[in-house]
Amino acid sequence: MRRRTGSLFTLLLLAASLVAAVGASTAPASAAPGDYAERWCTVPLVTPCVVSFSINGVAQSAASPVEVLVSEPLDLGGYQEVSFTLGVDRPTPSDQLELVINTGSAFTSQRLLNGKLHLADVDFWNTPDGHHTRVVGRPVVWSSGCDTDAAWPYPCTGTVTDTIEFAGDLGMLDEPDGSVGMYVGTNAIYNGIFLVEQPDGTSALVTELVAPHFREDGVTPVVGSVRFRVSYRHMRDEMGIPNPETLVTGSLAGTVNGGTGGGSFTGWHDADGHGYFIQASGFTFSLKRLKVRAVRITPTKPRITKTQRVLASRARVYHTYSKPRGAKVTSYLARCVNSGGHVVRDVGSAGSTLIVVDGLRRGRAYTCRVVARSRAGSSVWSDPVRVAARPG
């Protein structure tokens, strides 16, 4: 089954439309009149405005050879956006840029949603005169040339029109459980995002995107990255991950064009909470199909640390806690078997490392294993450990 997510799909289309607005011109100065204004902070304060801007630690100013274009904040129905563009005599990809913007008291930016920037850090703080956002990063390739008036997949016959440009969108998600797509290494046009049902009943996150294949020399491929922030709510409700706040490296796996398109995937938790970032990097463009699914979300393998035969019919089995990887432990199960094939099982709580096993036969030794259970399934069984015989 293939279906779109509601707010997730809407926000991704919105992100694509913002790219068209910010990246349509090849130079900041060609922005349509009234869309952007060069705005450094002055008294009386007019927001949004640029508090400071530096290149490799060297402060720039309105008098420096730098053009700062900042749009008026837009209210887009539960989502607010501020765009900025800086023209800086073509900074190189190795330059570190630091920008501080005062977005005013009516706008609180929660994260940098997308832009022509490899992010290194984003900070937010408040002062009596408004909300401030500090963005640190390096410029990235920005390409154009996709015909969005044509049928999907849009033909992208153009090449990069501006090899280095620093621009971005500061946005706020009023609803922290929302999901959004971002542009990291270069721009791309999304064909929405879908949740595709897998054989095990869970859903994989799938998106298609297009961008020009070559840079302006017509020879060098454009290599970029895309990033998604997927809400914990979408992961729980749609991807079959009961406790996404416990995801770790290796819980999710991704492919580009079914594994033939190169690239690599990384993930990390949003420091603001309620979501998880998934980034795909290092692949070329034209039409690409990205797929991300949960692969190892069951708890880790427990280990038996000690066994104790306390009665002929009873033993204590001590074990380590299993770690969640997307699904918390709901209980532990011990299974003990003797050489004659007699099997005894008992359950222990998720908050204890002790399982009491009853029903053992007098004078017979047993071999026991422990498994952690969760809503997503069970862990791998522990290695077997012997429980000594007891005559009576």
mmCIF file of N, CA and C in Angstrom, residues 189-270:
data_model
loop_
_atom_site.group_PDB
_atom_site.id
_atom_site.type_symbol
_atom_site.label_atom_id
_atom_site.label_comp_id
_atom_site.label_asym_id
_atom_site.label_seq_id
_atom_site.Cartn_x
_atom_site.Cartn_y
_atom_site.Cartn_z
ATOM 1 N N ILE A 189 14.086 18.942 -6.001
ATOM 2 C CA ILE A 189 12.638 19.107 -6.017
ATOM 3 C C ILE A 189 12.028 17.774 -5.608
ATOM 4 N N TYR A 190 11.217 17.789 -4.552
ATOM 5 C CA TYR A 190 10.595 16.582 -4.037
ATOM 6 C C TYR A 190 9.298 16.270 -4.773
ATOM 7 N N ASN A 191 9.019 15.011 -4.968
ATOM 8 C CA ASN A 191 7.712 14.562 -5.418
ATOM 9 C C ASN A 191 6.931 14.080 -4.200
ATOM 10 N N GLY A 192 6.863 14.938 -3.194
ATOM 11 C CA GLY A 192 6.178 14.556 -1.967
ATOM 12 C C GLY A 192 6.921 13.467 -1.215
ATOM 13 N N ILE A 193 6.242 12.883 -0.249
ATOM 14 C CA ILE A 193 6.810 11.784 0.512
ATOM 15 C C ILE A 193 5.703 10.766 0.757
ATOM 16 N N PHE A 194 6.047 9.494 0.656
ATOM 17 C CA PHE A 194 5.060 8.436 0.758
ATOM 18 C C PHE A 194 5.460 7.455 1.854
ATOM 19 N N LEU A 195 4.474 6.767 2.375
ATOM 20 C CA LEU A 195 4.714 5.655 3.282
ATOM 21 C C LEU A 195 4.242 4.402 2.564
ATOM 22 N N VAL A 196 5.173 3.489 2.298
ATOM 23 C CA VAL A 196 4.897 2.302 1.504
ATOM 24 C C VAL A 196 4.922 1.088 2.420
ATOM 25 N N GLU A 197 3.817 0.339 2.431
ATOM 26 C CA GLU A 197 3.708 -0.809 3.328
ATOM 27 C C GLU A 197 4.697 -1.901 2.928
ATOM 28 N N GLN A 198 5.351 -2.473 3.933
ATOM 29 C CA GLN A 198 6.332 -3.527 3.748
ATOM 30 C C GLN A 198 5.723 -4.893 4.078
ATOM 31 N N PRO A 199 6.395 -5.992 3.712
ATOM 32 C CA PRO A 199 5.844 -7.331 3.980
ATOM 33 C C PRO A 199 5.548 -7.591 5.452
ATOM 34 N N ASP A 200 6.303 -6.944 6.355
ATOM 35 C CA ASP A 200 6.072 -7.192 7.772
ATOM 36 C C ASP A 200 4.956 -6.324 8.354
ATOM 37 N N GLY A 201 4.292 -5.521 7.511
ATOM 38 C CA GLY A 201 3.190 -4.700 7.971
ATOM 39 C C GLY A 201 3.573 -3.289 8.355
ATOM 40 N N THR A 202 4.853 -3.000 8.528
ATOM 41 C CA THR A 202 5.300 -1.643 8.802
ATOM 42 C C THR A 202 5.384 -0.870 7.483
ATOM 43 N N SER A 203 5.696 0.421 7.594
ATOM 44 C CA SER A 203 5.807 1.256 6.402
ATOM 45 C C SER A 203 7.197 1.842 6.286
ATOM 46 N N ALA A 204 7.669 1.959 5.059
ATOM 47 C CA ALA A 204 8.947 2.612 4.777
ATOM 48 C C ALA A 204 8.677 4.019 4.275
ATOM 49 N N LEU A 205 9.550 4.945 4.646
ATOM 50 C CA LEU A 205 9.470 6.313 4.167
ATOM 51 C C LEU A 205 10.133 6.375 2.789
ATOM 52 N N VAL A 206 9.406 6.826 1.786
ATOM 53 C CA VAL A 206 9.903 6.867 0.415
ATOM 54 C C VAL A 206 9.670 8.242 -0.166
ATOM 55 N N THR A 207 10.679 8.793 -0.839
ATOM 56 C CA THR A 207 10.510 10.066 -1.538
ATOM 57 C C THR A 207 11.284 10.022 -2.850
ATOM 58 N N GLU A 208 10.814 10.780 -3.818
ATOM 59 C CA GLU A 208 11.498 10.936 -5.092
ATOM 60 C C GLU A 208 11.918 12.385 -5.236
ATOM 61 N N LEU A 209 13.076 12.618 -5.844
ATOM 62 C CA LEU A 209 13.548 13.973 -6.044
ATOM 63 C C LEU A 209 14.352 14.066 -7.330
ATOM 64 N N VAL A 210 14.358 15.260 -7.897
ATOM 65 C CA VAL A 210 15.125 15.509 -9.115
ATOM 66 C C VAL A 210 15.939 16.781 -8.940
ATOM 67 N N ALA A 211 17.060 16.850 -9.648
ATOM 68 C CA ALA A 211 17.923 18.034 -9.708
ATOM 69 C C ALA A 211 18.824 17.856 -10.922
ATOM 70 N N PRO A 212 19.414 18.930 -11.433
ATOM 71 C CA PRO A 212 20.345 18.784 -12.562
ATOM 72 C C PRO A 212 21.509 17.869 -12.202
ATOM 73 N N HIS A 213 21.996 17.144 -13.199
ATOM 74 C CA HIS A 213 23.066 16.191 -12.945
ATOM 75 C C HIS A 213 24.440 16.845 -12.964
ATOM 76 N N PHE A 214 24.665 17.834 -13.838
ATOM 77 C CA PHE A 214 25.997 18.409 -13.997
ATOM 78 C C PHE A 214 26.086 19.826 -13.440
ATOM 79 N N ARG A 215 27.303 20.177 -13.059
ATOM 80 C CA ARG A 215 27.588 21.555 -12.699
ATOM 81 C C ARG A 215 27.759 22.362 -13.976
ATOM 82 N N GLU A 216 28.116 23.657 -13.833
ATOM 83 C CA GLU A 216 28.088 24.561 -14.977
ATOM 84 C C GLU A 216 29.097 24.220 -16.060
ATOM 85 N N ASP A 217 30.100 23.389 -15.746
ATOM 86 C CA ASP A 217 31.042 23.000 -16.795
ATOM 87 C C ASP A 217 30.489 21.890 -17.678
ATOM 88 N N GLY A 218 29.319 21.368 -17.325
ATOM 89 C CA GLY A 218 28.712 20.317 -18.120
ATOM 90 C C GLY A 218 29.388 18.965 -17.974
ATOM 91 N N VAL A 219 30.363 18.858 -17.095
ATOM 92 C CA VAL A 219 31.133 17.623 -16.927
ATOM 93 C C VAL A 219 31.083 17.120 -15.479
ATOM 94 N N THR A 220 31.229 18.029 -14.530
ATOM 95 C CA THR A 220 31.318 17.655 -13.121
ATOM 96 C C THR A 220 29.928 17.392 -12.551
ATOM 97 N N PRO A 221 29.661 16.189 -12.024
ATOM 98 C CA PRO A 221 28.336 15.914 -11.465
ATOM 99 C C PRO A 221 28.071 16.732 -10.208
ATOM 100 N N VAL A 222 26.837 17.090 -10.018
ATOM 101 C CA VAL A 222 26.398 17.717 -8.774
ATOM 102 C C VAL A 222 26.222 16.618 -7.734
ATOM 103 N N VAL A 223 26.908 16.734 -6.619
ATOM 104 C CA VAL A 223 26.786 15.769 -5.527
ATOM 105 C C VAL A 223 26.247 16.511 -4.317
ATOM 106 N N GLY A 224 25.170 16.016 -3.764
ATOM 107 C CA GLY A 224 24.566 16.757 -2.658
ATOM 108 C C GLY A 224 23.962 15.857 -1.609
ATOM 109 N N SER A 225 23.187 16.473 -0.747
ATOM 110 C CA SER A 225 22.568 15.778 0.373
ATOM 111 C C SER A 225 21.159 16.316 0.570
ATOM 112 N N VAL A 226 20.306 15.485 1.126
ATOM 113 C CA VAL A 226 18.983 15.929 1.547
ATOM 114 C C VAL A 226 18.769 15.449 2.968
ATOM 115 N N ARG A 227 17.879 16.129 3.662
ATOM 116 C CA ARG A 227 17.661 15.824 5.071
ATOM 117 C C ARG A 227 16.171 15.883 5.361
ATOM 118 N N PHE A 228 15.707 14.967 6.186
ATOM 119 C CA PHE A 228 14.328 14.969 6.637
ATOM 120 C C PHE A 228 14.302 15.058 8.153
ATOM 121 N N ARG A 229 13.345 15.793 8.662
ATOM 122 C CA ARG A 229 13.020 15.681 10.081
ATOM 123 C C ARG A 229 11.679 14.986 10.144
ATOM 124 N N VAL A 230 11.686 13.745 10.646
ATOM 125 C CA VAL A 230 10.470 12.951 10.743
ATOM 126 C C VAL A 230 10.027 12.953 12.200
ATOM 127 N N SER A 231 8.784 13.328 12.431
ATOM 128 C CA SER A 231 8.309 13.420 13.814
ATOM 129 C C SER A 231 8.200 12.034 14.440
ATOM 130 N N TYR A 232 8.363 11.994 15.756
ATOM 131 C CA TYR A 232 8.164 10.743 16.476
ATOM 132 C C TYR A 232 6.742 10.209 16.243
ATOM 133 N N ARG A 233 5.797 11.124 16.127
ATOM 134 C CA ARG A 233 4.409 10.693 15.924
ATOM 135 C C ARG A 233 4.259 9.930 14.605
ATOM 136 N N HIS A 234 4.861 10.461 13.539
ATOM 137 C CA HIS A 234 4.788 9.751 12.260
ATOM 138 C C HIS A 234 5.500 8.399 12.336
ATOM 139 N N MET A 235 6.610 8.349 13.064
ATOM 140 C CA MET A 235 7.332 7.078 13.187
ATOM 141 C C MET A 235 6.504 6.047 13.954
ATOM 142 N N ARG A 236 5.815 6.499 15.000
ATOM 143 C CA ARG A 236 4.981 5.574 15.769
ATOM 144 C C ARG A 236 3.771 5.115 14.957
ATOM 145 N N ASP A 237 3.083 6.088 14.360
ATOM 146 C CA ASP A 237 1.803 5.782 13.720
ATOM 147 C C ASP A 237 1.965 5.122 12.361
ATOM 148 N N GLU A 238 3.050 5.451 11.644
ATOM 149 C CA GLU A 238 3.153 5.018 10.256
ATOM 150 C C GLU A 238 4.295 4.038 9.982
ATOM 151 N N MET A 239 5.397 4.153 10.714
ATOM 152 C CA MET A 239 6.568 3.342 10.399
ATOM 153 C C MET A 239 6.740 2.139 11.312
ATOM 154 N N GLY A 240 5.809 1.944 12.255
ATOM 155 C CA GLY A 240 5.878 0.773 13.120
ATOM 156 C C GLY A 240 6.999 0.813 14.124
ATOM 157 N N ILE A 241 7.411 2.012 14.542
ATOM 158 C CA ILE A 241 8.473 2.167 15.539
ATOM 159 C C ILE A 241 7.811 2.628 16.837
ATOM 160 N N PRO A 242 7.595 1.743 17.797
ATOM 161 C CA PRO A 242 6.794 2.109 18.979
ATOM 162 C C PRO A 242 7.436 3.152 19.869
ATOM 163 N N ASN A 243 8.753 3.185 19.946
ATOM 164 C CA ASN A 243 9.441 4.135 20.824
ATOM 165 C C ASN A 243 10.575 4.819 20.059
ATOM 166 N N PRO A 244 10.261 5.694 19.118
ATOM 167 C CA PRO A 244 11.299 6.298 18.279
ATOM 168 C C PRO A 244 12.304 7.140 19.048
ATOM 169 N N GLU A 245 11.947 7.580 20.237
ATOM 170 C CA GLU A 245 12.894 8.359 21.039
ATOM 171 C C GLU A 245 14.087 7.526 21.476
ATOM 172 N N THR A 246 14.038 6.192 21.304
ATOM 173 C CA THR A 246 15.145 5.315 21.681
ATOM 174 C C THR A 246 15.943 4.834 20.470
ATOM 175 N N LEU A 247 15.691 5.372 19.278
ATOM 176 C CA LEU A 247 16.436 4.965 18.085
ATOM 177 C C LEU A 247 17.930 5.213 18.270
ATOM 178 N N VAL A 248 18.741 4.328 17.705
ATOM 179 C CA VAL A 248 20.191 4.472 17.750
ATOM 180 C C VAL A 248 20.731 4.242 16.340
ATOM 181 N N THR A 249 22.024 4.497 16.168
ATOM 182 C CA THR A 249 22.671 4.233 14.883
ATOM 183 C C THR A 249 22.483 2.765 14.511
ATOM 184 N N GLY A 250 22.018 2.523 13.301
ATOM 185 C CA GLY A 250 21.776 1.163 12.858
ATOM 186 C C GLY A 250 20.326 0.731 12.968
ATOM 187 N N SER A 251 19.483 1.530 13.658
ATOM 188 C CA SER A 251 18.069 1.170 13.758
ATOM 189 C C SER A 251 17.366 1.293 12.417
ATOM 190 N N LEU A 252 17.786 2.273 11.617
ATOM 191 C CA LEU A 252 17.175 2.529 10.320
ATOM 192 C C LEU A 252 18.184 2.254 9.212
ATOM 193 N N ALA A 253 17.687 1.930 8.034
ATOM 194 C CA ALA A 253 18.538 1.730 6.870
ATOM 195 C C ALA A 253 17.903 2.416 5.683
ATOM 196 N N GLY A 254 18.742 2.932 4.779
ATOM 197 C CA GLY A 254 18.217 3.627 3.617
ATOM 198 C C GLY A 254 18.932 3.224 2.348
ATOM 199 N N THR A 255 18.241 3.392 1.226
ATOM 200 C CA THR A 255 18.826 3.116 -0.078
ATOM 201 C C THR A 255 18.473 4.242 -1.034
ATOM 202 N N VAL A 256 19.339 4.442 -2.015
ATOM 203 C CA VAL A 256 19.088 5.366 -3.118
ATOM 204 C C VAL A 256 18.934 4.531 -4.378
ATOM 205 N N ASN A 257 17.788 4.653 -5.049
ATOM 206 C CA ASN A 257 17.485 3.846 -6.237
ATOM 207 C C ASN A 257 17.689 2.354 -5.977
ATOM 208 N N GLY A 258 17.174 1.912 -4.839
ATOM 209 C CA GLY A 258 17.248 0.494 -4.520
ATOM 210 C C GLY A 258 18.629 -0.016 -4.208
ATOM 211 N N GLY A 259 19.556 0.887 -3.923
ATOM 212 C CA GLY A 259 20.924 0.489 -3.606
ATOM 213 C C GLY A 259 21.895 0.698 -4.738
ATOM 214 N N THR A 260 21.399 1.130 -5.904
ATOM 215 C CA THR A 260 22.277 1.334 -7.062
ATOM 216 C C THR A 260 22.709 2.778 -7.225
ATOM 217 N N GLY A 261 22.161 3.676 -6.397
ATOM 218 C CA GLY A 261 22.444 5.096 -6.578
ATOM 219 C C GLY A 261 23.507 5.657 -5.671
ATOM 220 N N GLY A 262 24.235 4.794 -4.945
ATOM 221 C CA GLY A 262 25.280 5.270 -4.043
ATOM 222 C C GLY A 262 24.679 5.967 -2.836
ATOM 223 N N GLY A 263 25.500 6.807 -2.213
ATOM 224 C CA GLY A 263 25.022 7.572 -1.068
ATOM 225 C C GLY A 263 25.097 6.798 0.234
ATOM 226 N N SER A 264 24.967 7.540 1.322
ATOM 227 C CA SER A 264 24.975 6.956 2.664
ATOM 228 C C SER A 264 23.944 7.683 3.515
ATOM 229 N N PHE A 265 23.517 7.026 4.600
ATOM 230 C CA PHE A 265 22.477 7.574 5.459
ATOM 231 C C PHE A 265 22.997 7.694 6.890
ATOM 232 N N THR A 266 22.651 8.789 7.531
ATOM 233 C CA THR A 266 22.934 8.979 8.952
ATOM 234 C C THR A 266 21.666 9.496 9.624
ATOM 235 N N GLY A 267 21.596 9.369 10.935
ATOM 236 C CA GLY A 267 20.427 9.851 11.661
ATOM 237 C C GLY A 267 20.781 10.301 13.055
ATOM 238 N N TRP A 268 19.983 11.218 13.591
ATOM 239 C CA TRP A 268 20.198 11.705 14.954
ATOM 240 C C TRP A 268 18.904 12.338 15.457
ATOM 241 N N HIS A 269 18.774 12.410 16.764
ATOM 242 C CA HIS A 269 17.583 12.961 17.386
ATOM 243 C C HIS A 269 17.622 14.483 17.356
ATOM 244 N N ASP A 270 16.472 15.085 17.107
ATOM 245 C CA ASP A 270 16.345 16.537 17.147
ATOM 246 C C ASP A 270 16.507 16.994 18.593
#
